[in-house]
mmCIF file with all atom_site columns, C-alpha atoms in Angstrom:
data_model
loop_
_atom_site.group_PDB
_atom_site.id
_atom_site.type_symbol
_atom_site.label_atom_id
_atom_site.label_alt_id
_atom_site.label_comp_id
_atom_site.label_asym_id
_atom_site.label_entity_id
_atom_site.label_seq_id
_atom_site.pdbx_PDB_ins_code
_atom_site.Cartn_x
_atom_site.Cartn_y
_atom_site.Cartn_z
_atom_site.occupancy
_atom_site.B_iso_or_equiv
_atom_site.pdbx_formal_charge
_atom_site.auth_seq_id
_atom_site.auth_comp_id
_atom_site.auth_asym_id
_atom_site.auth_atom_id
_atom_site.pdbx_PDB_model_num
ATOM 1   C CA . MET A 1 1   ? -22.964 6.161   2.646   1.00 70.00 ? 1   MET A CA 1
ATOM 2   C CA . PRO A 1 2   ? -23.406 4.039   5.825   1.00 82.00 ? 2   PRO A CA 1
ATOM 3   C CA . CYS A 1 3   ? -21.123 1.015   5.832   1.00 89.00 ? 3   CYS A CA 1
ATOM 4   C CA . TYR A 1 4   ? -19.093 -1.244  8.077   1.00 91.00 ? 4   TYR A CA 1
ATOM 5   C CA . THR A 1 5   ? -15.957 -3.320  7.619   1.00 95.00 ? 5   THR A CA 1
ATOM 6   C CA . ILE A 1 6   ? -15.183 -7.006  8.021   1.00 96.00 ? 6   ILE A CA 1
ATOM 7   C CA . PRO A 1 7   ? -11.428 -7.635  8.386   1.00 96.00 ? 7   PRO A CA 1
ATOM 8   C CA . ILE A 1 8   ? -10.530 -11.083 7.064   1.00 95.00 ? 8   ILE A CA 1
ATOM 9   C CA . ARG A 1 9   ? -7.710  -12.975 8.727   1.00 93.00 ? 9   ARG A CA 1
ATOM 10  C CA . THR A 1 10  ? -5.441  -14.826 6.306   1.00 93.00 ? 10  THR A CA 1
ATOM 11  C CA . HIS A 1 11  ? -2.392  -17.029 6.493   1.00 92.00 ? 11  HIS A CA 1
ATOM 12  C CA . VAL A 1 12  ? 0.984   -15.264 6.332   1.00 90.00 ? 12  VAL A CA 1
ATOM 13  C CA . ILE A 1 13  ? 1.073   -14.163 2.709   1.00 92.00 ? 13  ILE A CA 1
ATOM 14  C CA . THR A 1 14  ? 4.365   -14.530 0.843   1.00 92.00 ? 14  THR A CA 1
ATOM 15  C CA . GLU A 1 15  ? 5.761   -14.106 -2.646  1.00 93.00 ? 15  GLU A CA 1
ATOM 16  C CA . GLN A 1 16  ? 4.587   -17.639 -3.396  1.00 94.00 ? 16  GLN A CA 1
ATOM 17  C CA . ASP A 1 17  ? 0.935   -16.518 -3.261  1.00 96.00 ? 17  ASP A CA 1
ATOM 18  C CA . ASP A 1 18  ? -1.331  -15.209 -6.022  1.00 97.00 ? 18  ASP A CA 1
ATOM 19  C CA . ILE A 1 19  ? -3.124  -12.124 -4.676  1.00 97.00 ? 19  ILE A CA 1
ATOM 20  C CA . VAL A 1 20  ? -6.045  -12.479 -7.096  1.00 97.00 ? 20  VAL A CA 1
ATOM 21  C CA . GLU A 1 21  ? -6.729  -16.072 -6.064  1.00 97.00 ? 21  GLU A CA 1
ATOM 22  C CA . LEU A 1 22  ? -6.287  -15.170 -2.383  1.00 96.00 ? 22  LEU A CA 1
ATOM 23  C CA . ALA A 1 23  ? -8.809  -12.345 -2.610  1.00 97.00 ? 23  ALA A CA 1
ATOM 24  C CA . ARG A 1 24  ? -11.302 -14.617 -4.347  1.00 97.00 ? 24  ARG A CA 1
ATOM 25  C CA . ARG A 1 25  ? -10.865 -17.471 -1.861  1.00 97.00 ? 25  ARG A CA 1
ATOM 26  C CA . TYR A 1 26  ? -10.903 -15.448 1.339   1.00 97.00 ? 26  TYR A CA 1
ATOM 27  C CA . THR A 1 27  ? -13.897 -13.301 0.388   1.00 97.00 ? 27  THR A CA 1
ATOM 28  C CA . GLU A 1 28  ? -15.995 -16.159 -0.950  1.00 96.00 ? 28  GLU A CA 1
ATOM 29  C CA . GLY A 1 29  ? -19.205 -16.346 1.057   1.00 94.00 ? 29  GLY A CA 1
ATOM 30  C CA . VAL A 1 30  ? -18.533 -12.943 2.636   1.00 95.00 ? 30  VAL A CA 1
ATOM 31  C CA . VAL A 1 31  ? -18.699 -10.475 -0.222  1.00 95.00 ? 31  VAL A CA 1
ATOM 32  C CA . GLU A 1 32  ? -22.106 -9.681  -1.693  1.00 93.00 ? 32  GLU A CA 1
ATOM 33  C CA . PRO A 1 33  ? -23.280 -7.511  -4.596  1.00 91.00 ? 33  PRO A CA 1
ATOM 34  C CA . GLY A 1 34  ? -22.563 -3.881  -3.798  1.00 92.00 ? 34  GLY A CA 1
ATOM 35  C CA . ASP A 1 35  ? -19.735 -4.662  -1.357  1.00 96.00 ? 35  ASP A CA 1
ATOM 36  C CA . ILE A 1 36  ? -16.150 -3.488  -1.806  1.00 97.00 ? 36  ILE A CA 1
ATOM 37  C CA . ILE A 1 37  ? -13.003 -5.564  -1.328  1.00 98.00 ? 37  ILE A CA 1
ATOM 38  C CA . ALA A 1 38  ? -10.079 -3.586  0.107   1.00 98.00 ? 38  ALA A CA 1
ATOM 39  C CA . ILE A 1 39  ? -6.541  -4.969  -0.104  1.00 97.00 ? 39  ILE A CA 1
ATOM 40  C CA . ALA A 1 40  ? -3.516  -3.642  1.789   1.00 94.00 ? 40  ALA A CA 1
ATOM 41  C CA . GLU A 1 41  ? -0.950  -2.355  -0.707  1.00 94.00 ? 41  GLU A CA 1
ATOM 42  C CA . SER A 1 42  ? 2.032   -3.938  1.098   1.00 92.00 ? 42  SER A CA 1
ATOM 43  C CA . VAL A 1 43  ? 0.553   -7.419  0.683   1.00 94.00 ? 43  VAL A CA 1
ATOM 44  C CA . VAL A 1 44  ? 0.025   -6.871  -3.028  1.00 96.00 ? 44  VAL A CA 1
ATOM 45  C CA . ALA A 1 45  ? 3.676   -5.814  -3.319  1.00 95.00 ? 45  ALA A CA 1
ATOM 46  C CA . ILE A 1 46  ? 4.888   -8.840  -1.354  1.00 94.00 ? 46  ILE A CA 1
ATOM 47  C CA . THR A 1 47  ? 3.131   -11.229 -3.755  1.00 96.00 ? 47  THR A CA 1
ATOM 48  C CA . GLN A 1 48  ? 4.903   -9.390  -6.594  1.00 96.00 ? 48  GLN A CA 1
ATOM 49  C CA . LYS A 1 49  ? 8.312   -10.171 -5.070  1.00 95.00 ? 49  LYS A CA 1
ATOM 50  C CA . ARG A 1 50  ? 8.830   -6.532  -4.117  1.00 95.00 ? 50  ARG A CA 1
ATOM 51  C CA . ALA A 1 51  ? 9.979   -7.235  -0.553  1.00 93.00 ? 51  ALA A CA 1
ATOM 52  C CA . ILE A 1 52  ? 13.758  -6.812  -0.412  1.00 94.00 ? 52  ILE A CA 1
ATOM 53  C CA . LEU A 1 53  ? 16.230  -7.344  2.421   1.00 93.00 ? 53  LEU A CA 1
ATOM 54  C CA . PRO A 1 54  ? 18.430  -4.245  2.876   1.00 92.00 ? 54  PRO A CA 1
ATOM 55  C CA . GLU A 1 55  ? 21.594  -6.361  2.933   1.00 93.00 ? 55  GLU A CA 1
ATOM 56  C CA . GLU A 1 56  ? 20.814  -7.407  -0.637  1.00 94.00 ? 56  GLU A CA 1
ATOM 57  C CA . VAL A 1 57  ? 20.981  -3.770  -1.750  1.00 95.00 ? 57  VAL A CA 1
ATOM 58  C CA . HIS A 1 58  ? 24.338  -2.063  -2.372  1.00 95.00 ? 58  HIS A CA 1
ATOM 59  C CA . PRO A 1 59  ? 23.705  1.691   -2.118  1.00 96.00 ? 59  PRO A CA 1
ATOM 60  C CA . GLY A 1 60  ? 25.739  4.015   -4.294  1.00 96.00 ? 60  GLY A CA 1
ATOM 61  C CA . LEU A 1 61  ? 27.270  7.314   -3.215  1.00 96.00 ? 61  LEU A CA 1
ATOM 62  C CA . LEU A 1 62  ? 24.232  9.267   -4.394  1.00 96.00 ? 62  LEU A CA 1
ATOM 63  C CA . ALA A 1 63  ? 21.865  7.189   -2.263  1.00 96.00 ? 63  ALA A CA 1
ATOM 64  C CA . ARG A 1 64  ? 24.140  7.560   0.759   1.00 95.00 ? 64  ARG A CA 1
ATOM 65  C CA . PHE A 1 65  ? 24.158  11.317  0.290   1.00 94.00 ? 65  PHE A CA 1
ATOM 66  C CA . LEU A 1 66  ? 20.470  11.896  -0.478  1.00 92.00 ? 66  LEU A CA 1
ATOM 67  C CA . CYS A 1 67  ? 19.123  9.717   2.356   1.00 88.00 ? 67  CYS A CA 1
ATOM 68  C CA . ARG A 1 68  ? 20.362  12.349  4.817   1.00 81.00 ? 68  ARG A CA 1
ATOM 69  C CA . PHE A 1 69  ? 17.689  14.808  3.744   1.00 77.00 ? 69  PHE A CA 1
ATOM 70  C CA . PRO A 1 70  ? 14.355  13.062  4.439   1.00 69.00 ? 70  PRO A CA 1
ATOM 71  C CA . GLY A 1 71  ? 13.214  13.135  8.066   1.00 57.00 ? 71  GLY A CA 1
ATOM 72  C CA . LYS A 1 72  ? 14.731  10.355  10.139  1.00 55.00 ? 72  LYS A CA 1
ATOM 73  C CA . HIS A 1 73  ? 11.343  8.644   10.350  1.00 54.00 ? 73  HIS A CA 1
ATOM 74  C CA . GLY A 1 74  ? 10.759  8.806   6.592   1.00 65.00 ? 74  GLY A CA 1
ATOM 75  C CA . SER A 1 75  ? 10.724  5.736   4.387   1.00 80.00 ? 75  SER A CA 1
ATOM 76  C CA . LEU A 1 76  ? 13.698  6.922   2.318   1.00 89.00 ? 76  LEU A CA 1
ATOM 77  C CA . ALA A 1 77  ? 15.936  7.838   5.260   1.00 85.00 ? 77  ALA A CA 1
ATOM 78  C CA . THR A 1 78  ? 18.296  4.864   4.887   1.00 90.00 ? 78  THR A CA 1
ATOM 79  C CA . PRO A 1 79  ? 20.808  4.272   2.064   1.00 94.00 ? 79  PRO A CA 1
ATOM 80  C CA . PRO A 1 80  ? 19.219  0.971   0.894   1.00 95.00 ? 80  PRO A CA 1
ATOM 81  C CA . ALA A 1 81  ? 15.726  2.502   0.700   1.00 93.00 ? 81  ALA A CA 1
ATOM 82  C CA . MET A 1 82  ? 16.990  5.547   -1.188  1.00 95.00 ? 82  MET A CA 1
ATOM 83  C CA . GLU A 1 83  ? 18.946  3.295   -3.555  1.00 96.00 ? 83  GLU A CA 1
ATOM 84  C CA . LEU A 1 84  ? 15.777  1.366   -4.356  1.00 96.00 ? 84  LEU A CA 1
ATOM 85  C CA . ALA A 1 85  ? 13.928  4.640   -4.911  1.00 96.00 ? 85  ALA A CA 1
ATOM 86  C CA . ILE A 1 86  ? 16.617  5.706   -7.374  1.00 96.00 ? 86  ILE A CA 1
ATOM 87  C CA . ARG A 1 87  ? 16.259  2.397   -9.208  1.00 95.00 ? 87  ARG A CA 1
ATOM 88  C CA . GLU A 1 88  ? 12.471  2.781   -9.307  1.00 94.00 ? 88  GLU A CA 1
ATOM 89  C CA . ALA A 1 89  ? 12.331  6.381   -10.504 1.00 94.00 ? 89  ALA A CA 1
ATOM 90  C CA . GLY A 1 90  ? 15.710  6.996   -12.120 1.00 96.00 ? 90  GLY A CA 1
ATOM 91  C CA . THR A 1 91  ? 18.436  9.400   -11.058 1.00 96.00 ? 91  THR A CA 1
ATOM 92  C CA . ILE A 1 92  ? 17.097  12.413  -12.955 1.00 96.00 ? 92  ILE A CA 1
ATOM 93  C CA . ARG A 1 93  ? 13.623  12.222  -11.420 1.00 95.00 ? 93  ARG A CA 1
ATOM 94  C CA . ILE A 1 94  ? 15.076  11.779  -7.938  1.00 95.00 ? 94  ILE A CA 1
ATOM 95  C CA . LEU A 1 95  ? 17.344  14.807  -8.340  1.00 94.00 ? 95  LEU A CA 1
ATOM 96  C CA . LEU A 1 96  ? 14.477  16.887  -9.738  1.00 94.00 ? 96  LEU A CA 1
ATOM 97  C CA . GLY A 1 97  ? 12.347  15.742  -6.825  1.00 91.00 ? 97  GLY A CA 1
ATOM 98  C CA . CYS A 1 98  ? 15.030  16.815  -4.351  1.00 90.00 ? 98  CYS A CA 1
ATOM 99  C CA . ALA A 1 99  ? 15.257  20.228  -6.036  1.00 91.00 ? 99  ALA A CA 1
ATOM 100 C CA . ALA A 1 100 ? 11.477  20.556  -5.826  1.00 91.00 ? 100 ALA A CA 1
ATOM 101 C CA . ALA A 1 101 ? 11.574  19.596  -2.139  1.00 88.00 ? 101 ALA A CA 1
ATOM 102 C CA . VAL A 1 102 ? 14.117  22.339  -1.446  1.00 89.00 ? 102 VAL A CA 1
ATOM 103 C CA . LEU A 1 103 ? 11.888  24.836  -3.226  1.00 91.00 ? 103 LEU A CA 1
ATOM 104 C CA . GLY A 1 104 ? 8.932   23.593  -1.230  1.00 90.00 ? 104 GLY A CA 1
ATOM 105 C CA . ARG A 1 105 ? 10.743  24.167  2.053   1.00 87.00 ? 105 ARG A CA 1
ATOM 106 C CA . LEU A 1 106 ? 11.566  27.719  1.018   1.00 91.00 ? 106 LEU A CA 1
ATOM 107 C CA . ILE A 1 107 ? 7.904   28.515  0.485   1.00 91.00 ? 107 ILE A CA 1
ATOM 108 C CA . GLY A 1 108 ? 6.632   26.423  3.383   1.00 89.00 ? 108 GLY A CA 1
ATOM 109 C CA . ARG A 1 109 ? 5.041   23.638  1.316   1.00 88.00 ? 109 ARG A CA 1
ATOM 110 C CA . ARG A 1 110 ? 5.546   19.889  1.647   1.00 85.00 ? 110 ARG A CA 1
ATOM 111 C CA . GLY A 1 111 ? 5.100   16.970  -0.754  1.00 85.00 ? 111 GLY A CA 1
ATOM 112 C CA . PHE A 1 112 ? 6.930   18.468  -3.737  1.00 90.00 ? 112 PHE A CA 1
ATOM 113 C CA . PHE A 1 113 ? 9.477   15.632  -3.763  1.00 90.00 ? 113 PHE A CA 1
ATOM 114 C CA . TYR A 1 114 ? 6.864   12.945  -4.452  1.00 90.00 ? 114 TYR A CA 1
ATOM 115 C CA . LEU A 1 115 ? 4.953   15.202  -6.814  1.00 91.00 ? 115 LEU A CA 1
ATOM 116 C CA . VAL A 1 116 ? 8.017   15.395  -9.068  1.00 93.00 ? 116 VAL A CA 1
ATOM 117 C CA . ALA A 1 117 ? 9.944   12.170  -8.354  1.00 92.00 ? 117 ALA A CA 1
ATOM 118 C CA . GLY A 1 118 ? 6.839   9.987   -8.444  1.00 91.00 ? 118 GLY A CA 1
ATOM 119 C CA . ARG A 1 119 ? 3.893   9.313   -6.176  1.00 87.00 ? 119 ARG A CA 1
ATOM 120 C CA . GLU A 1 120 ? 4.759   5.611   -6.120  1.00 89.00 ? 120 GLU A CA 1
ATOM 121 C CA . LEU A 1 121 ? 7.867   6.339   -4.049  1.00 91.00 ? 121 LEU A CA 1
ATOM 122 C CA . ALA A 1 122 ? 5.671   7.443   -1.156  1.00 88.00 ? 122 ALA A CA 1
ATOM 123 C CA . PHE A 1 123 ? 4.500   3.846   -0.801  1.00 89.00 ? 123 PHE A CA 1
ATOM 124 C CA . ILE A 1 124 ? 7.945   2.408   -0.054  1.00 90.00 ? 124 ILE A CA 1
ATOM 125 C CA . ASP A 1 125 ? 7.971   0.943   3.466   1.00 85.00 ? 125 ASP A CA 1
ATOM 126 C CA . ASP A 1 126 ? 11.384  0.827   5.084   1.00 79.00 ? 126 ASP A CA 1
ATOM 127 C CA . ILE A 1 127 ? 12.359  -1.839  7.635   1.00 70.00 ? 127 ILE A CA 1
ATOM 128 C CA . ALA A 1 128 ? 9.944   -2.314  10.551  1.00 61.00 ? 128 ALA A CA 1
ATOM 129 C CA . GLY A 1 129 ? 7.172   -1.032  8.300   1.00 59.00 ? 129 GLY A CA 1
ATOM 130 C CA . THR A 1 130 ? 5.237   -4.311  8.172   1.00 66.00 ? 130 THR A CA 1
ATOM 131 C CA . MET A 1 131 ? 4.657   -7.531  10.079  1.00 67.00 ? 131 MET A CA 1
ATOM 132 C CA . TRP A 1 132 ? 6.678   -10.743 10.421  1.00 71.00 ? 132 TRP A CA 1
ATOM 133 C CA . PRO A 1 133 ? 8.370   -12.216 8.465   1.00 79.00 ? 133 PRO A CA 1
ATOM 134 C CA . TYR A 1 134 ? 8.836   -9.011  6.467   1.00 83.00 ? 134 TYR A CA 1
ATOM 135 C CA . GLU A 1 135 ? 9.609   -6.633  9.322   1.00 82.00 ? 135 GLU A CA 1
ATOM 136 C CA . ARG A 1 136 ? 13.255  -6.528  8.207   1.00 85.00 ? 136 ARG A CA 1
ATOM 137 C CA . HIS A 1 137 ? 12.430  -5.969  4.549   1.00 91.00 ? 137 HIS A CA 1
ATOM 138 C CA . ILE A 1 138 ? 12.020  -2.857  2.479   1.00 93.00 ? 138 ILE A CA 1
ATOM 139 C CA . ILE A 1 139 ? 8.637   -3.142  0.756   1.00 93.00 ? 139 ILE A CA 1
ATOM 140 C CA . LEU A 1 140 ? 8.306   -1.292  -2.526  1.00 94.00 ? 140 LEU A CA 1
ATOM 141 C CA . GLY A 1 141 ? 4.942   -0.030  -3.683  1.00 93.00 ? 141 GLY A CA 1
ATOM 142 C CA . PRO A 1 142 ? 2.866   -2.504  -5.714  1.00 95.00 ? 142 PRO A CA 1
ATOM 143 C CA . TYR A 1 143 ? 3.469   -2.718  -9.445  1.00 94.00 ? 143 TYR A CA 1
ATOM 144 C CA . LYS A 1 144 ? 0.524   -1.648  -11.639 1.00 95.00 ? 144 LYS A CA 1
ATOM 145 C CA . PRO A 1 145 ? -2.070  -1.707  -8.820  1.00 96.00 ? 145 PRO A CA 1
ATOM 146 C CA . GLU A 1 146 ? -4.852  -0.724  -11.247 1.00 97.00 ? 146 GLU A CA 1
ATOM 147 C CA . LYS A 1 147 ? -4.294  -3.957  -13.170 1.00 97.00 ? 147 LYS A CA 1
ATOM 148 C CA . ILE A 1 148 ? -4.409  -6.010  -9.959  1.00 98.00 ? 148 ILE A CA 1
ATOM 149 C CA . ALA A 1 149 ? -7.630  -4.324  -8.809  1.00 98.00 ? 149 ALA A CA 1
ATOM 150 C CA . SER A 1 150 ? -9.281  -5.032  -12.163 1.00 98.00 ? 150 SER A CA 1
ATOM 151 C CA . ALA A 1 151 ? -8.216  -8.683  -12.050 1.00 98.00 ? 151 ALA A CA 1
ATOM 152 C CA . ILE A 1 152 ? -9.652  -9.128  -8.542  1.00 98.00 ? 152 ILE A CA 1
ATOM 153 C CA . LYS A 1 153 ? -12.931 -7.521  -9.618  1.00 98.00 ? 153 LYS A CA 1
ATOM 154 C CA . LYS A 1 154 ? -13.128 -9.915  -12.554 1.00 97.00 ? 154 LYS A CA 1
ATOM 155 C CA . ALA A 1 155 ? -12.516 -12.873 -10.222 1.00 97.00 ? 155 ALA A CA 1
ATOM 156 C CA . THR A 1 156 ? -14.960 -11.808 -7.496  1.00 97.00 ? 156 THR A CA 1
ATOM 157 C CA . GLY A 1 157 ? -17.543 -9.567  -9.159  1.00 96.00 ? 157 GLY A CA 1
ATOM 158 C CA . ALA A 1 158 ? -17.026 -6.905  -6.486  1.00 97.00 ? 158 ALA A CA 1
ATOM 159 C CA . ASP A 1 159 ? -15.509 -3.459  -6.695  1.00 97.00 ? 159 ASP A CA 1
ATOM 160 C CA . VAL A 1 160 ? -11.946 -3.365  -5.406  1.00 98.00 ? 160 VAL A CA 1
ATOM 161 C CA . VAL A 1 161 ? -9.601  -0.830  -3.857  1.00 98.00 ? 161 VAL A CA 1
ATOM 162 C CA . ILE A 1 162 ? -5.920  -1.180  -3.074  1.00 97.00 ? 162 ILE A CA 1
ATOM 163 C CA . ALA A 1 163 ? -5.092  1.107   -0.174  1.00 96.00 ? 163 ALA A CA 1
ATOM 164 C CA . ASP A 1 164 ? -2.259  2.352   1.999   1.00 92.00 ? 164 ASP A CA 1
ATOM 165 C CA . VAL A 1 165 ? -3.653  3.007   5.483   1.00 90.00 ? 165 VAL A CA 1
ATOM 166 C CA . ASN A 1 166 ? -1.953  3.853   8.762   1.00 83.00 ? 166 ASN A CA 1
ATOM 167 C CA . ASP A 1 167 ? -2.925  4.360   12.395  1.00 77.00 ? 167 ASP A CA 1
ATOM 168 C CA . ILE A 1 168 ? -2.991  8.158   12.188  1.00 83.00 ? 168 ILE A CA 1
ATOM 169 C CA . LYS A 1 169 ? -6.103  8.181   9.988   1.00 84.00 ? 169 LYS A CA 1
ATOM 170 C CA . CYS A 1 170 ? -4.340  8.576   6.642   1.00 89.00 ? 170 CYS A CA 1
ATOM 171 C CA . VAL A 1 171 ? -5.965  6.641   3.795   1.00 93.00 ? 171 VAL A CA 1
ATOM 172 C CA . ASP A 1 172 ? -4.360  6.682   0.361   1.00 93.00 ? 172 ASP A CA 1
ATOM 173 C CA . ILE A 1 173 ? -6.137  4.842   -2.446  1.00 96.00 ? 173 ILE A CA 1
ATOM 174 C CA . LEU A 1 174 ? -3.601  3.526   -4.959  1.00 96.00 ? 174 LEU A CA 1
ATOM 175 C CA . ALA A 1 175 ? -6.173  1.953   -7.261  1.00 97.00 ? 175 ALA A CA 1
ATOM 176 C CA . ALA A 1 176 ? -9.934  1.553   -7.392  1.00 98.00 ? 176 ALA A CA 1
ATOM 177 C CA . THR A 1 177 ? -12.286 -0.057  -9.873  1.00 98.00 ? 177 THR A CA 1
ATOM 178 C CA . SER A 1 178 ? -14.732 2.854   -9.535  1.00 97.00 ? 178 SER A CA 1
ATOM 179 C CA . SER A 1 179 ? -14.692 6.404   -8.234  1.00 96.00 ? 179 SER A CA 1
ATOM 180 C CA . ALA A 1 180 ? -17.564 5.561   -5.878  1.00 95.00 ? 180 ALA A CA 1
ATOM 181 C CA . SER A 1 181 ? -15.632 2.685   -4.283  1.00 96.00 ? 181 SER A CA 1
ATOM 182 C CA . ALA A 1 182 ? -12.615 4.948   -3.760  1.00 97.00 ? 182 ALA A CA 1
ATOM 183 C CA . ARG A 1 183 ? -14.763 7.573   -2.058  1.00 96.00 ? 183 ARG A CA 1
ATOM 184 C CA . ILE A 1 184 ? -16.478 5.044   0.215   1.00 96.00 ? 184 ILE A CA 1
ATOM 185 C CA . ALA A 1 185 ? -13.192 3.318   1.096   1.00 96.00 ? 185 ALA A CA 1
ATOM 186 C CA . ARG A 1 186 ? -11.551 6.570   2.184   1.00 95.00 ? 186 ARG A CA 1
ATOM 187 C CA . GLU A 1 187 ? -14.177 6.890   4.892   1.00 94.00 ? 187 GLU A CA 1
ATOM 188 C CA . ALA A 1 188 ? -14.588 3.206   5.770   1.00 95.00 ? 188 ALA A CA 1
ATOM 189 C CA . LEU A 1 189 ? -10.856 2.550   6.227   1.00 95.00 ? 189 LEU A CA 1
ATOM 190 C CA . ILE A 1 190 ? -10.099 5.640   8.316   1.00 94.00 ? 190 ILE A CA 1
ATOM 191 C CA . ASN A 1 191 ? -9.624  3.600   11.534  1.00 92.00 ? 191 ASN A CA 1
ATOM 192 C CA . ASN A 1 192 ? -7.322  1.125   9.776   1.00 91.00 ? 192 ASN A CA 1
ATOM 193 C CA . PRO A 1 193 ? -9.170  -2.216  9.960   1.00 91.00 ? 193 PRO A CA 1
ATOM 194 C CA . PHE A 1 194 ? -6.107  -3.783  8.286   1.00 89.00 ? 194 PHE A CA 1
ATOM 195 C CA . GLY A 1 195 ? -4.031  -3.170  11.419  1.00 74.00 ? 195 GLY A CA 1
ATOM 196 C CA . ASN A 1 196 ? -0.302  -2.465  11.365  1.00 63.00 ? 196 ASN A CA 1
ATOM 197 C CA . ASP A 1 197 ? 0.829   -5.147  13.785  1.00 59.00 ? 197 ASP A CA 1
ATOM 198 C CA . ASP A 1 198 ? 0.049   -8.880  13.921  1.00 64.00 ? 198 ASP A CA 1
ATOM 199 C CA . GLN A 1 199 ? -3.671  -8.719  13.135  1.00 67.00 ? 199 GLN A CA 1
ATOM 200 C CA . GLN A 1 200 ? -2.961  -10.535 9.857   1.00 83.00 ? 200 GLN A CA 1
ATOM 201 C CA . THR A 1 201 ? -6.045  -9.035  8.183   1.00 92.00 ? 201 THR A CA 1
ATOM 202 C CA . PRO A 1 202 ? -4.755  -7.618  4.882   1.00 93.00 ? 202 PRO A CA 1
ATOM 203 C CA . ILE A 1 203 ? -8.147  -8.101  3.208   1.00 96.00 ? 203 ILE A CA 1
ATOM 204 C CA . VAL A 1 204 ? -11.180 -6.127  4.345   1.00 97.00 ? 204 VAL A CA 1
ATOM 205 C CA . VAL A 1 205 ? -14.705 -6.370  2.991   1.00 97.00 ? 205 VAL A CA 1
ATOM 206 C CA . ILE A 1 206 ? -16.582 -3.084  3.145   1.00 97.00 ? 206 ILE A CA 1
ATOM 207 C CA . LYS A 1 207 ? -20.274 -3.854  3.569   1.00 95.00 ? 207 LYS A CA 1
ATOM 208 C CA . ILE A 1 208 ? -22.722 -1.209  2.436   1.00 86.00 ? 208 ILE A CA 1
ATOM 209 C CA . LYS A 1 209 ? -25.647 -0.889  4.839   1.00 76.00 ? 209 LYS A CA 1
ATOM 210 C CA . LYS A 1 210 ? -28.834 -1.255  2.883   1.00 69.00 ? 210 LYS A CA 1
ATOM 211 C CA . LYS A 1 211 ? -31.954 0.601   3.933   1.00 56.00 ? 211 LYS A CA 1
ATOM 212 C CA . ALA A 1 212 ? -34.545 -1.626  5.494   1.00 45.00 ? 212 ALA A CA 1
ATOM 213 C CA . GLN A 1 213 ? -37.457 -2.215  3.177   1.00 42.00 ? 213 GLN A CA 1
ATOM 214 C CA . GLY A 1 214 ? -40.869 -1.695  4.739   1.00 44.00 ? 214 GLY A CA 1
ATOM 215 C CA . ILE A 1 215 ? -43.447 -4.387  4.106   1.00 40.00 ? 215 ILE A CA 1
ATOM 216 C CA . ALA A 1 216 ? -47.023 -3.322  3.801   1.00 42.00 ? 216 ALA A CA 1
ATOM 217 C CA . ALA A 1 217 ? -49.441 -5.134  6.052   1.00 36.00 ? 217 ALA A CA 1
#
């Protein structure tokens, strides 16, 4: 379906903000019936107090050992990030996920770790994964994103998606208020209108292009 995006610049969002109220306020006068509001997942997590400084985390021996196995550019490649993953998923799920990852490598398949340990762990952003003033924080994935999306839809009247998007054309929809909005957002967000630097546009309105209506003479 033809559409275009309108990135909306906001103030620097912190844990003091209410993401539902922010979405309502910043999209007021922009969003129209049929549009979709897209929210960056890291911003949702920040408003839920899920941004944590690594020095506040005290990794155990298991976290120090397991963090050696993800690729060095992975989000769980530091002891504090792995410790938080263990706290999120539990030790048993993490160990089962590691066993599944080993099996996956043997058969040439990837992604088994998150399939077993929990998809939500894939949304952990390690340090330098977001913009100031959270560039030194570990950002966990948002808590109950489906509930947040539903609350924003109730406040705005528009369909909502919460998405994790990067600059290499990967779009992951964490929550959507309809299957159609998820499908449209996957295409509309492919070029990352959120930005990963200092664009400060964590809210994007996806406008659906409506066919021009002919008027009979």
